[in-house]
Amino acid sequence: MLLYALPCAQQYVDHLDGALKTLKTSAALSTRQSAWLVAVLVGIVVTGVLNWAAVERRSLGLFGQSQLRWMFCHAKIAWPLLLQASIGLVLQHYGVRQGVLVIDDTGKRRSKRTRRIAGAHKVKDKKTGGYFNGQELLFMVLVTDVVTIPVAFRWYTPDPALSAWRQQNKRLKAAGVPARQRPAKPAPNPDYPSKQALAEEMLLDFSRGFPAITVQAILADALYGTGDFMDQASALAGNPQVVSQLRANQLVYSRGRKVD
């Protein structure tokens, strides 16, 4: 696998570098960073996976695992701007002017002991109803008539103090302790933003980064179905309709009356 086996990869990185310079001159890619990105793109196309060992094998040792990993972990690349520039190129290529934003989250299972993995915690398993140790990723995708692309990501980590309070409150409630005698709920910690706050942050970044894109609607599941979130999300994205899955304890109005 040669570095320039796919000229389109080099062309894309060149366009990406130009877009980065437009966003911020100091964020331009160095020659080494550009070559690394080309190698990664070619590796993904050839192997079909993002796997350093696979790229090393297919390149017959031209690109070593340690080199590829080092650049990914330590290179001073403006990753948020790189994502914004890449999304902008895709939207420009397809002539996208409007679309629907979809917000969701997913859990990534990890081993039981994860001292060196940031943000690992007890995650609810949606398939089995149990729990596993892992990480939670929030993501937002833009759905259009011609292409669907991811536009934002955030890692979610629950507040340890809030998690401890919930466990204690549940235990005391089961023991019959009145609410007034149970510890008060701790104040929100800005170091551990909620999923709703992270979703609002993604919407704000998208609106600022792509003001020319008209958001037709925002879709989210029941977790984001609160009135405060829906109002705030609509305001951040130019007042589109926000559609969320209903919760079991919510009502809707139909023909002038409330319906469960």
GROMACS .gro file of C-alpha atoms in nm:
model
  260
    1MET     CA    1   0.000   0.000   0.000
    2LEU     CA    2   0.176   0.317  -0.116
    3LEU     CA    3   0.117   0.657   0.040
    4TYR     CA    4  -0.019   0.806  -0.281
    5ALA     CA    5  -0.205   0.497  -0.399
    6LEU     CA    6  -0.523   0.704  -0.371
    7PRO     CA    7  -0.471   1.055  -0.514
    8CYS     CA    8  -0.816   1.153  -0.387
    9ALA     CA    9  -0.694   1.110  -0.029
   10GLN     CA   10  -0.412   1.361  -0.083
   11GLN     CA   11  -0.651   1.598  -0.259
   12TYR     CA   12  -0.897   1.577   0.027
   13VAL     CA   13  -0.630   1.650   0.288
   14ASP     CA   14  -0.509   1.947   0.081
   15HIS     CA   15  -0.863   2.087   0.072
   16LEU     CA   16  -0.896   2.015   0.443
   17ASP     CA   17  -0.578   2.208   0.517
   18GLY     CA   18  -0.711   2.502   0.317
   19ALA     CA   19  -1.036   2.496   0.513
   20LEU     CA   20  -0.842   2.487   0.841
   21LYS     CA   21  -0.639   2.792   0.740
   22THR     CA   22  -0.965   2.975   0.669
   23LEU     CA   23  -1.098   2.893   1.015
   24LYS     CA   24  -0.771   2.968   1.194
   25THR     CA   25  -0.431   3.031   1.036
   26SER     CA   26  -0.238   2.868   1.321
   27ALA     CA   27  -0.445   2.548   1.284
   28ALA     CA   28  -0.290   2.464   0.946
   29LEU     CA   29  -0.149   2.112   0.909
   30SER     CA   30   0.224   2.054   0.897
   31THR     CA   31   0.377   1.842   0.621
   32ARG     CA   32   0.412   1.550   0.861
   33GLN     CA   33   0.054   1.582   0.985
   34SER     CA   34  -0.079   1.593   0.630
   35ALA     CA   35   0.117   1.282   0.533
   36TRP     CA   36  -0.014   1.104   0.844
   37LEU     CA   37  -0.375   1.189   0.763
   38VAL     CA   38  -0.330   1.067   0.406
   39ALA     CA   39  -0.185   0.741   0.535
   40VAL     CA   40  -0.476   0.695   0.777
   41LEU     CA   41  -0.737   0.764   0.507
   42VAL     CA   42  -0.571   0.526   0.262
   43GLY     CA   43  -0.542   0.265   0.537
   44ILE     CA   44  -0.914   0.290   0.620
   45VAL     CA   45  -1.012   0.256   0.253
   46VAL     CA   46  -0.780  -0.040   0.191
   47THR     CA   47  -0.846  -0.231   0.515
   48GLY     CA   48  -1.203  -0.123   0.582
   49VAL     CA   49  -1.122  -0.060   0.951
   50LEU     CA   50  -0.940   0.190   1.171
   51ASN     CA   51  -0.677  -0.051   1.298
   52TRP     CA   52  -0.309   0.039   1.326
   53ALA     CA   53  -0.193  -0.324   1.306
   54ALA     CA   54  -0.395  -0.380   0.988
   55VAL     CA   55  -0.248  -0.066   0.827
   56GLU     CA   56   0.104  -0.180   0.918
   57ARG     CA   57   0.048  -0.521   0.757
   58ARG     CA   58  -0.108  -0.384   0.440
   59SER     CA   59   0.167  -0.124   0.401
   60LEU     CA   60   0.433  -0.399   0.435
   61GLY     CA   61   0.584  -0.217   0.731
   62LEU     CA   62   0.600   0.125   0.565
   63PHE     CA   63   0.378   0.265   0.843
   64GLY     CA   64   0.448   0.128   1.189
   65GLN     CA   65   0.185   0.098   1.461
   66SER     CA   66   0.386   0.308   1.704
   67GLN     CA   67   0.424   0.590   1.450
   68LEU     CA   68   0.055   0.596   1.366
   69ARG     CA   69  -0.048   0.581   1.732
   70TRP     CA   70   0.199   0.849   1.839
   71MET     CA   71   0.069   1.098   1.585
   72PHE     CA   72  -0.290   1.029   1.683
   73CYS     CA   73  -0.225   1.075   2.055
   74HIS     CA   74   0.045   1.343   2.067
   75ALA     CA   75   0.031   1.548   1.749
   76LYS     CA   76  -0.078   1.907   1.814
   77ILE     CA   77  -0.373   1.899   1.576
   78ALA     CA   78  -0.673   2.127   1.635
   79TRP     CA   79  -0.917   1.834   1.641
   80PRO     CA   80  -1.241   2.038   1.693
   81LEU     CA   81  -1.151   2.266   1.401
   82LEU     CA   82  -1.045   1.964   1.196
   83LEU     CA   83  -1.392   1.813   1.246
   84GLN     CA   84  -1.562   2.141   1.159
   85ALA     CA   85  -1.353   2.184   0.846
   86SER     CA   86  -1.418   1.826   0.736
   87ILE     CA   87  -1.794   1.861   0.786
   88GLY     CA   88  -1.788   2.187   0.594
   89LEU     CA   89  -1.616   2.020   0.298
   90VAL     CA   90  -1.873   1.740   0.290
   91LEU     CA   91  -2.165   1.983   0.308
   92GLN     CA   92  -2.013   2.196   0.034
   93HIS     CA   93  -1.943   1.892  -0.186
   94TYR     CA   94  -2.305   1.774  -0.169
   95GLY     CA   95  -2.455   2.123  -0.178
   96VAL     CA   96  -2.637   2.073   0.152
   97ARG     CA   97  -2.839   2.370   0.271
   98GLN     CA   98  -3.079   2.214   0.522
   99GLY     CA   99  -3.136   1.901   0.726
  100VAL     CA  100  -3.260   1.739   1.046
  101LEU     CA  101  -3.039   1.705   1.353
  102VAL     CA  102  -3.066   1.377   1.545
  103ILE     CA  103  -2.927   1.347   1.899
  104ASP     CA  104  -2.864   1.012   2.067
  105ASP     CA  105  -2.621   0.836   2.298
  106THR     CA  106  -2.459   0.495   2.313
  107GLY     CA  107  -2.265   0.292   2.568
  108LYS     CA  108  -1.930   0.129   2.494
  109ARG     CA  109  -1.859  -0.178   2.705
  110ARG     CA  110  -1.514  -0.195   2.866
  111SER     CA  111  -1.343  -0.441   3.098
  112LYS     CA  112  -1.442  -0.456   3.465
  113ARG     CA  113  -1.124  -0.278   3.577
  114THR     CA  114  -1.057   0.043   3.384
  115ARG     CA  115  -0.819   0.257   3.586
  116ARG     CA  116  -0.659   0.409   3.275
  117ILE     CA  117  -0.974   0.467   3.069
  118ALA     CA  118  -1.119   0.813   3.123
  119GLY     CA  119  -1.487   0.844   3.206
  120ALA     CA  120  -1.553   0.473   3.258
  121HIS     CA  121  -1.851   0.415   3.486
  122LYS     CA  122  -2.156   0.196   3.549
  123VAL     CA  123  -2.374   0.207   3.237
  124LYS     CA  124  -2.732   0.086   3.195
  125ASP     CA  125  -2.749  -0.196   2.939
  126LYS     CA  126  -3.045  -0.116   2.713
  127LYS     CA  127  -3.051  -0.469   2.571
  128THR     CA  128  -3.059  -0.671   2.891
  129GLY     CA  129  -3.177  -0.416   3.147
  130GLY     CA  130  -2.866  -0.481   3.356
  131TYR     CA  131  -2.544  -0.284   3.389
  132PHE     CA  132  -2.189  -0.295   3.258
  133ASN     CA  133  -1.870  -0.097   3.307
  134GLY     CA  134  -1.800   0.130   3.014
  135GLN     CA  135  -1.814   0.474   2.858
  136GLU     CA  136  -2.106   0.674   2.722
  137LEU     CA  137  -2.083   0.875   2.402
  138LEU     CA  138  -2.331   1.140   2.294
  139PHE     CA  139  -2.345   1.209   1.922
  140MET     CA  140  -2.536   1.427   1.679
  141VAL     CA  141  -2.589   1.354   1.311
  142LEU     CA  142  -2.723   1.571   1.031
  143VAL     CA  143  -2.976   1.389   0.813
  144THR     CA  144  -3.029   1.537   0.466
  145ASP     CA  145  -3.183   1.427   0.137
  146VAL     CA  146  -2.846   1.326  -0.006
  147VAL     CA  147  -2.618   1.237   0.287
  148THR     CA  148  -2.620   1.163   0.660
  149ILE     CA  149  -2.307   1.264   0.848
  150PRO     CA  150  -2.199   1.288   1.215
  151VAL     CA  151  -2.143   1.649   1.318
  152ALA     CA  152  -2.064   1.641   1.692
  153PHE     CA  153  -1.953   1.410   1.973
  154ARG     CA  154  -1.928   1.440   2.351
  155TRP     CA  155  -1.819   1.198   2.625
  156TYR     CA  156  -2.055   1.181   2.921
  157THR     CA  157  -1.939   1.114   3.276
  158PRO     CA  158  -2.191   1.120   3.564
  159ASP     CA  159  -2.127   1.331   3.872
  160PRO     CA  160  -1.993   1.095   4.144
  161ALA     CA  161  -2.158   1.302   4.418
  162LEU     CA  162  -2.495   1.288   4.243
  163SER     CA  163  -2.463   0.914   4.182
  164ALA     CA  164  -2.381   0.857   4.549
  165TRP     CA  165  -2.678   1.071   4.655
  166ARG     CA  166  -2.916   0.877   4.433
  167GLN     CA  167  -2.805   0.546   4.579
  168GLN     CA  168  -2.838   0.676   4.935
  169ASN     CA  169  -3.174   0.840   4.865
  170LYS     CA  170  -3.308   0.520   4.712
  171ARG     CA  171  -3.192   0.318   5.011
  172LEU     CA  172  -3.341   0.560   5.265
  173LYS     CA  173  -3.667   0.585   5.070
  174ALA     CA  174  -3.701   0.206   5.070
  175ALA     CA  175  -3.641   0.212   5.446
  176GLY     CA  176  -3.934   0.450   5.490
  177VAL     CA  177  -3.735   0.763   5.576
  178PRO     CA  178  -3.944   1.077   5.500
  179ALA     CA  179  -3.816   1.308   5.225
  180ARG     CA  180  -3.756   1.596   5.468
  181GLN     CA  181  -3.517   1.375   5.667
  182ARG     CA  182  -3.318   1.256   5.367
  183PRO     CA  183  -3.009   1.445   5.242
  184ALA     CA  184  -3.074   1.722   4.992
  185LYS     CA  185  -2.984   1.669   4.628
  186PRO     CA  186  -2.635   1.812   4.557
  187ALA     CA  187  -2.605   2.120   4.337
  188PRO     CA  188  -2.505   2.063   3.972
  189ASN     CA  189  -2.130   2.037   3.921
  190PRO     CA  190  -2.009   2.216   3.604
  191ASP     CA  191  -1.725   1.965   3.579
  192TYR     CA  192  -1.984   1.692   3.515
  193PRO     CA  193  -2.244   1.836   3.275
  194SER     CA  194  -2.565   1.641   3.219
  195LYS     CA  195  -2.651   1.477   2.889
  196GLN     CA  196  -2.902   1.754   2.820
  197ALA     CA  197  -2.634   2.018   2.879
  198LEU     CA  198  -2.392   1.837   2.647
  199ALA     CA  199  -2.661   1.813   2.380
  200GLU     CA  200  -2.728   2.186   2.407
  201GLU     CA  201  -2.353   2.248   2.376
  202MET     CA  202  -2.342   2.044   2.054
  203LEU     CA  203  -2.639   2.236   1.912
  204LEU     CA  204  -2.476   2.569   1.997
  205ASP     CA  205  -2.146   2.468   1.835
  206PHE     CA  206  -2.325   2.350   1.520
  207SER     CA  207  -2.527   2.672   1.493
  208ARG     CA  208  -2.213   2.882   1.528
  209GLY     CA  209  -2.001   2.668   1.299
  210PHE     CA  210  -2.258   2.630   1.019
  211PRO     CA  211  -2.488   2.935   1.025
  212ALA     CA  212  -2.584   2.883   0.658
  213ILE     CA  213  -2.744   2.541   0.729
  214THR     CA  214  -3.117   2.555   0.805
  215VAL     CA  215  -3.215   2.310   1.077
  216GLN     CA  216  -3.558   2.179   0.981
  217ALA     CA  217  -3.616   1.981   1.300
  218ILE     CA  218  -3.439   1.821   1.598
  219LEU     CA  219  -3.502   1.458   1.693
  220ALA     CA  220  -3.414   1.305   2.031
  221ASP     CA  221  -3.531   1.021   2.254
  222ALA     CA  222  -3.728   1.035   2.579
  223LEU     CA  223  -3.426   1.140   2.785
  224TYR     CA  224  -3.437   1.480   2.613
  225GLY     CA  225  -3.816   1.514   2.626
  226THR     CA  226  -3.832   1.779   2.900
  227GLY     CA  227  -3.991   2.113   2.830
  228ASP     CA  228  -3.682   2.308   2.931
  229PHE     CA  229  -3.454   2.113   2.697
  230MET     CA  230  -3.694   2.127   2.403
  231ASP     CA  231  -3.739   2.505   2.438
  232GLN     CA  232  -3.365   2.565   2.475
  233ALA     CA  233  -3.273   2.331   2.189
  234SER     CA  234  -3.517   2.503   1.955
  235ALA     CA  235  -3.384   2.847   2.047
  236LEU     CA  236  -3.023   2.740   1.987
  237ALA     CA  237  -3.095   2.599   1.640
  238GLY     CA  238  -3.307   2.879   1.497
  239ASN     CA  239  -3.645   2.776   1.642
  240PRO     CA  240  -3.714   2.452   1.451
  241GLN     CA  241  -3.958   2.190   1.580
  242VAL     CA  242  -3.815   1.954   1.843
  243VAL     CA  243  -3.957   1.601   1.835
  244SER     CA  244  -3.893   1.367   2.127
  245GLN     CA  245  -4.020   1.027   2.234
  246LEU     CA  246  -4.287   1.058   2.503
  247ARG     CA  247  -4.227   0.934   2.854
  248ALA     CA  248  -4.472   0.711   3.036
  249ASN     CA  249  -4.573   0.993   3.271
  250GLN     CA  250  -4.630   1.256   3.002
  251LEU     CA  251  -4.959   1.366   2.846
  252VAL     CA  252  -5.039   1.512   2.504
  253TYR     CA  253  -5.328   1.725   2.389
  254SER     CA  254  -5.547   1.575   2.117
  255ARG     CA  255  -5.860   1.750   2.000
  256GLY     CA  256  -5.880   1.961   2.311
  257ARG     CA  257  -5.828   1.689   2.571
  258LYS     CA  258  -5.535   1.522   2.746
  259VAL     CA  259  -5.441   1.174   2.628
  260ASP     CA  260  -5.209   0.931   2.813
   0.00000   0.00000   0.00000
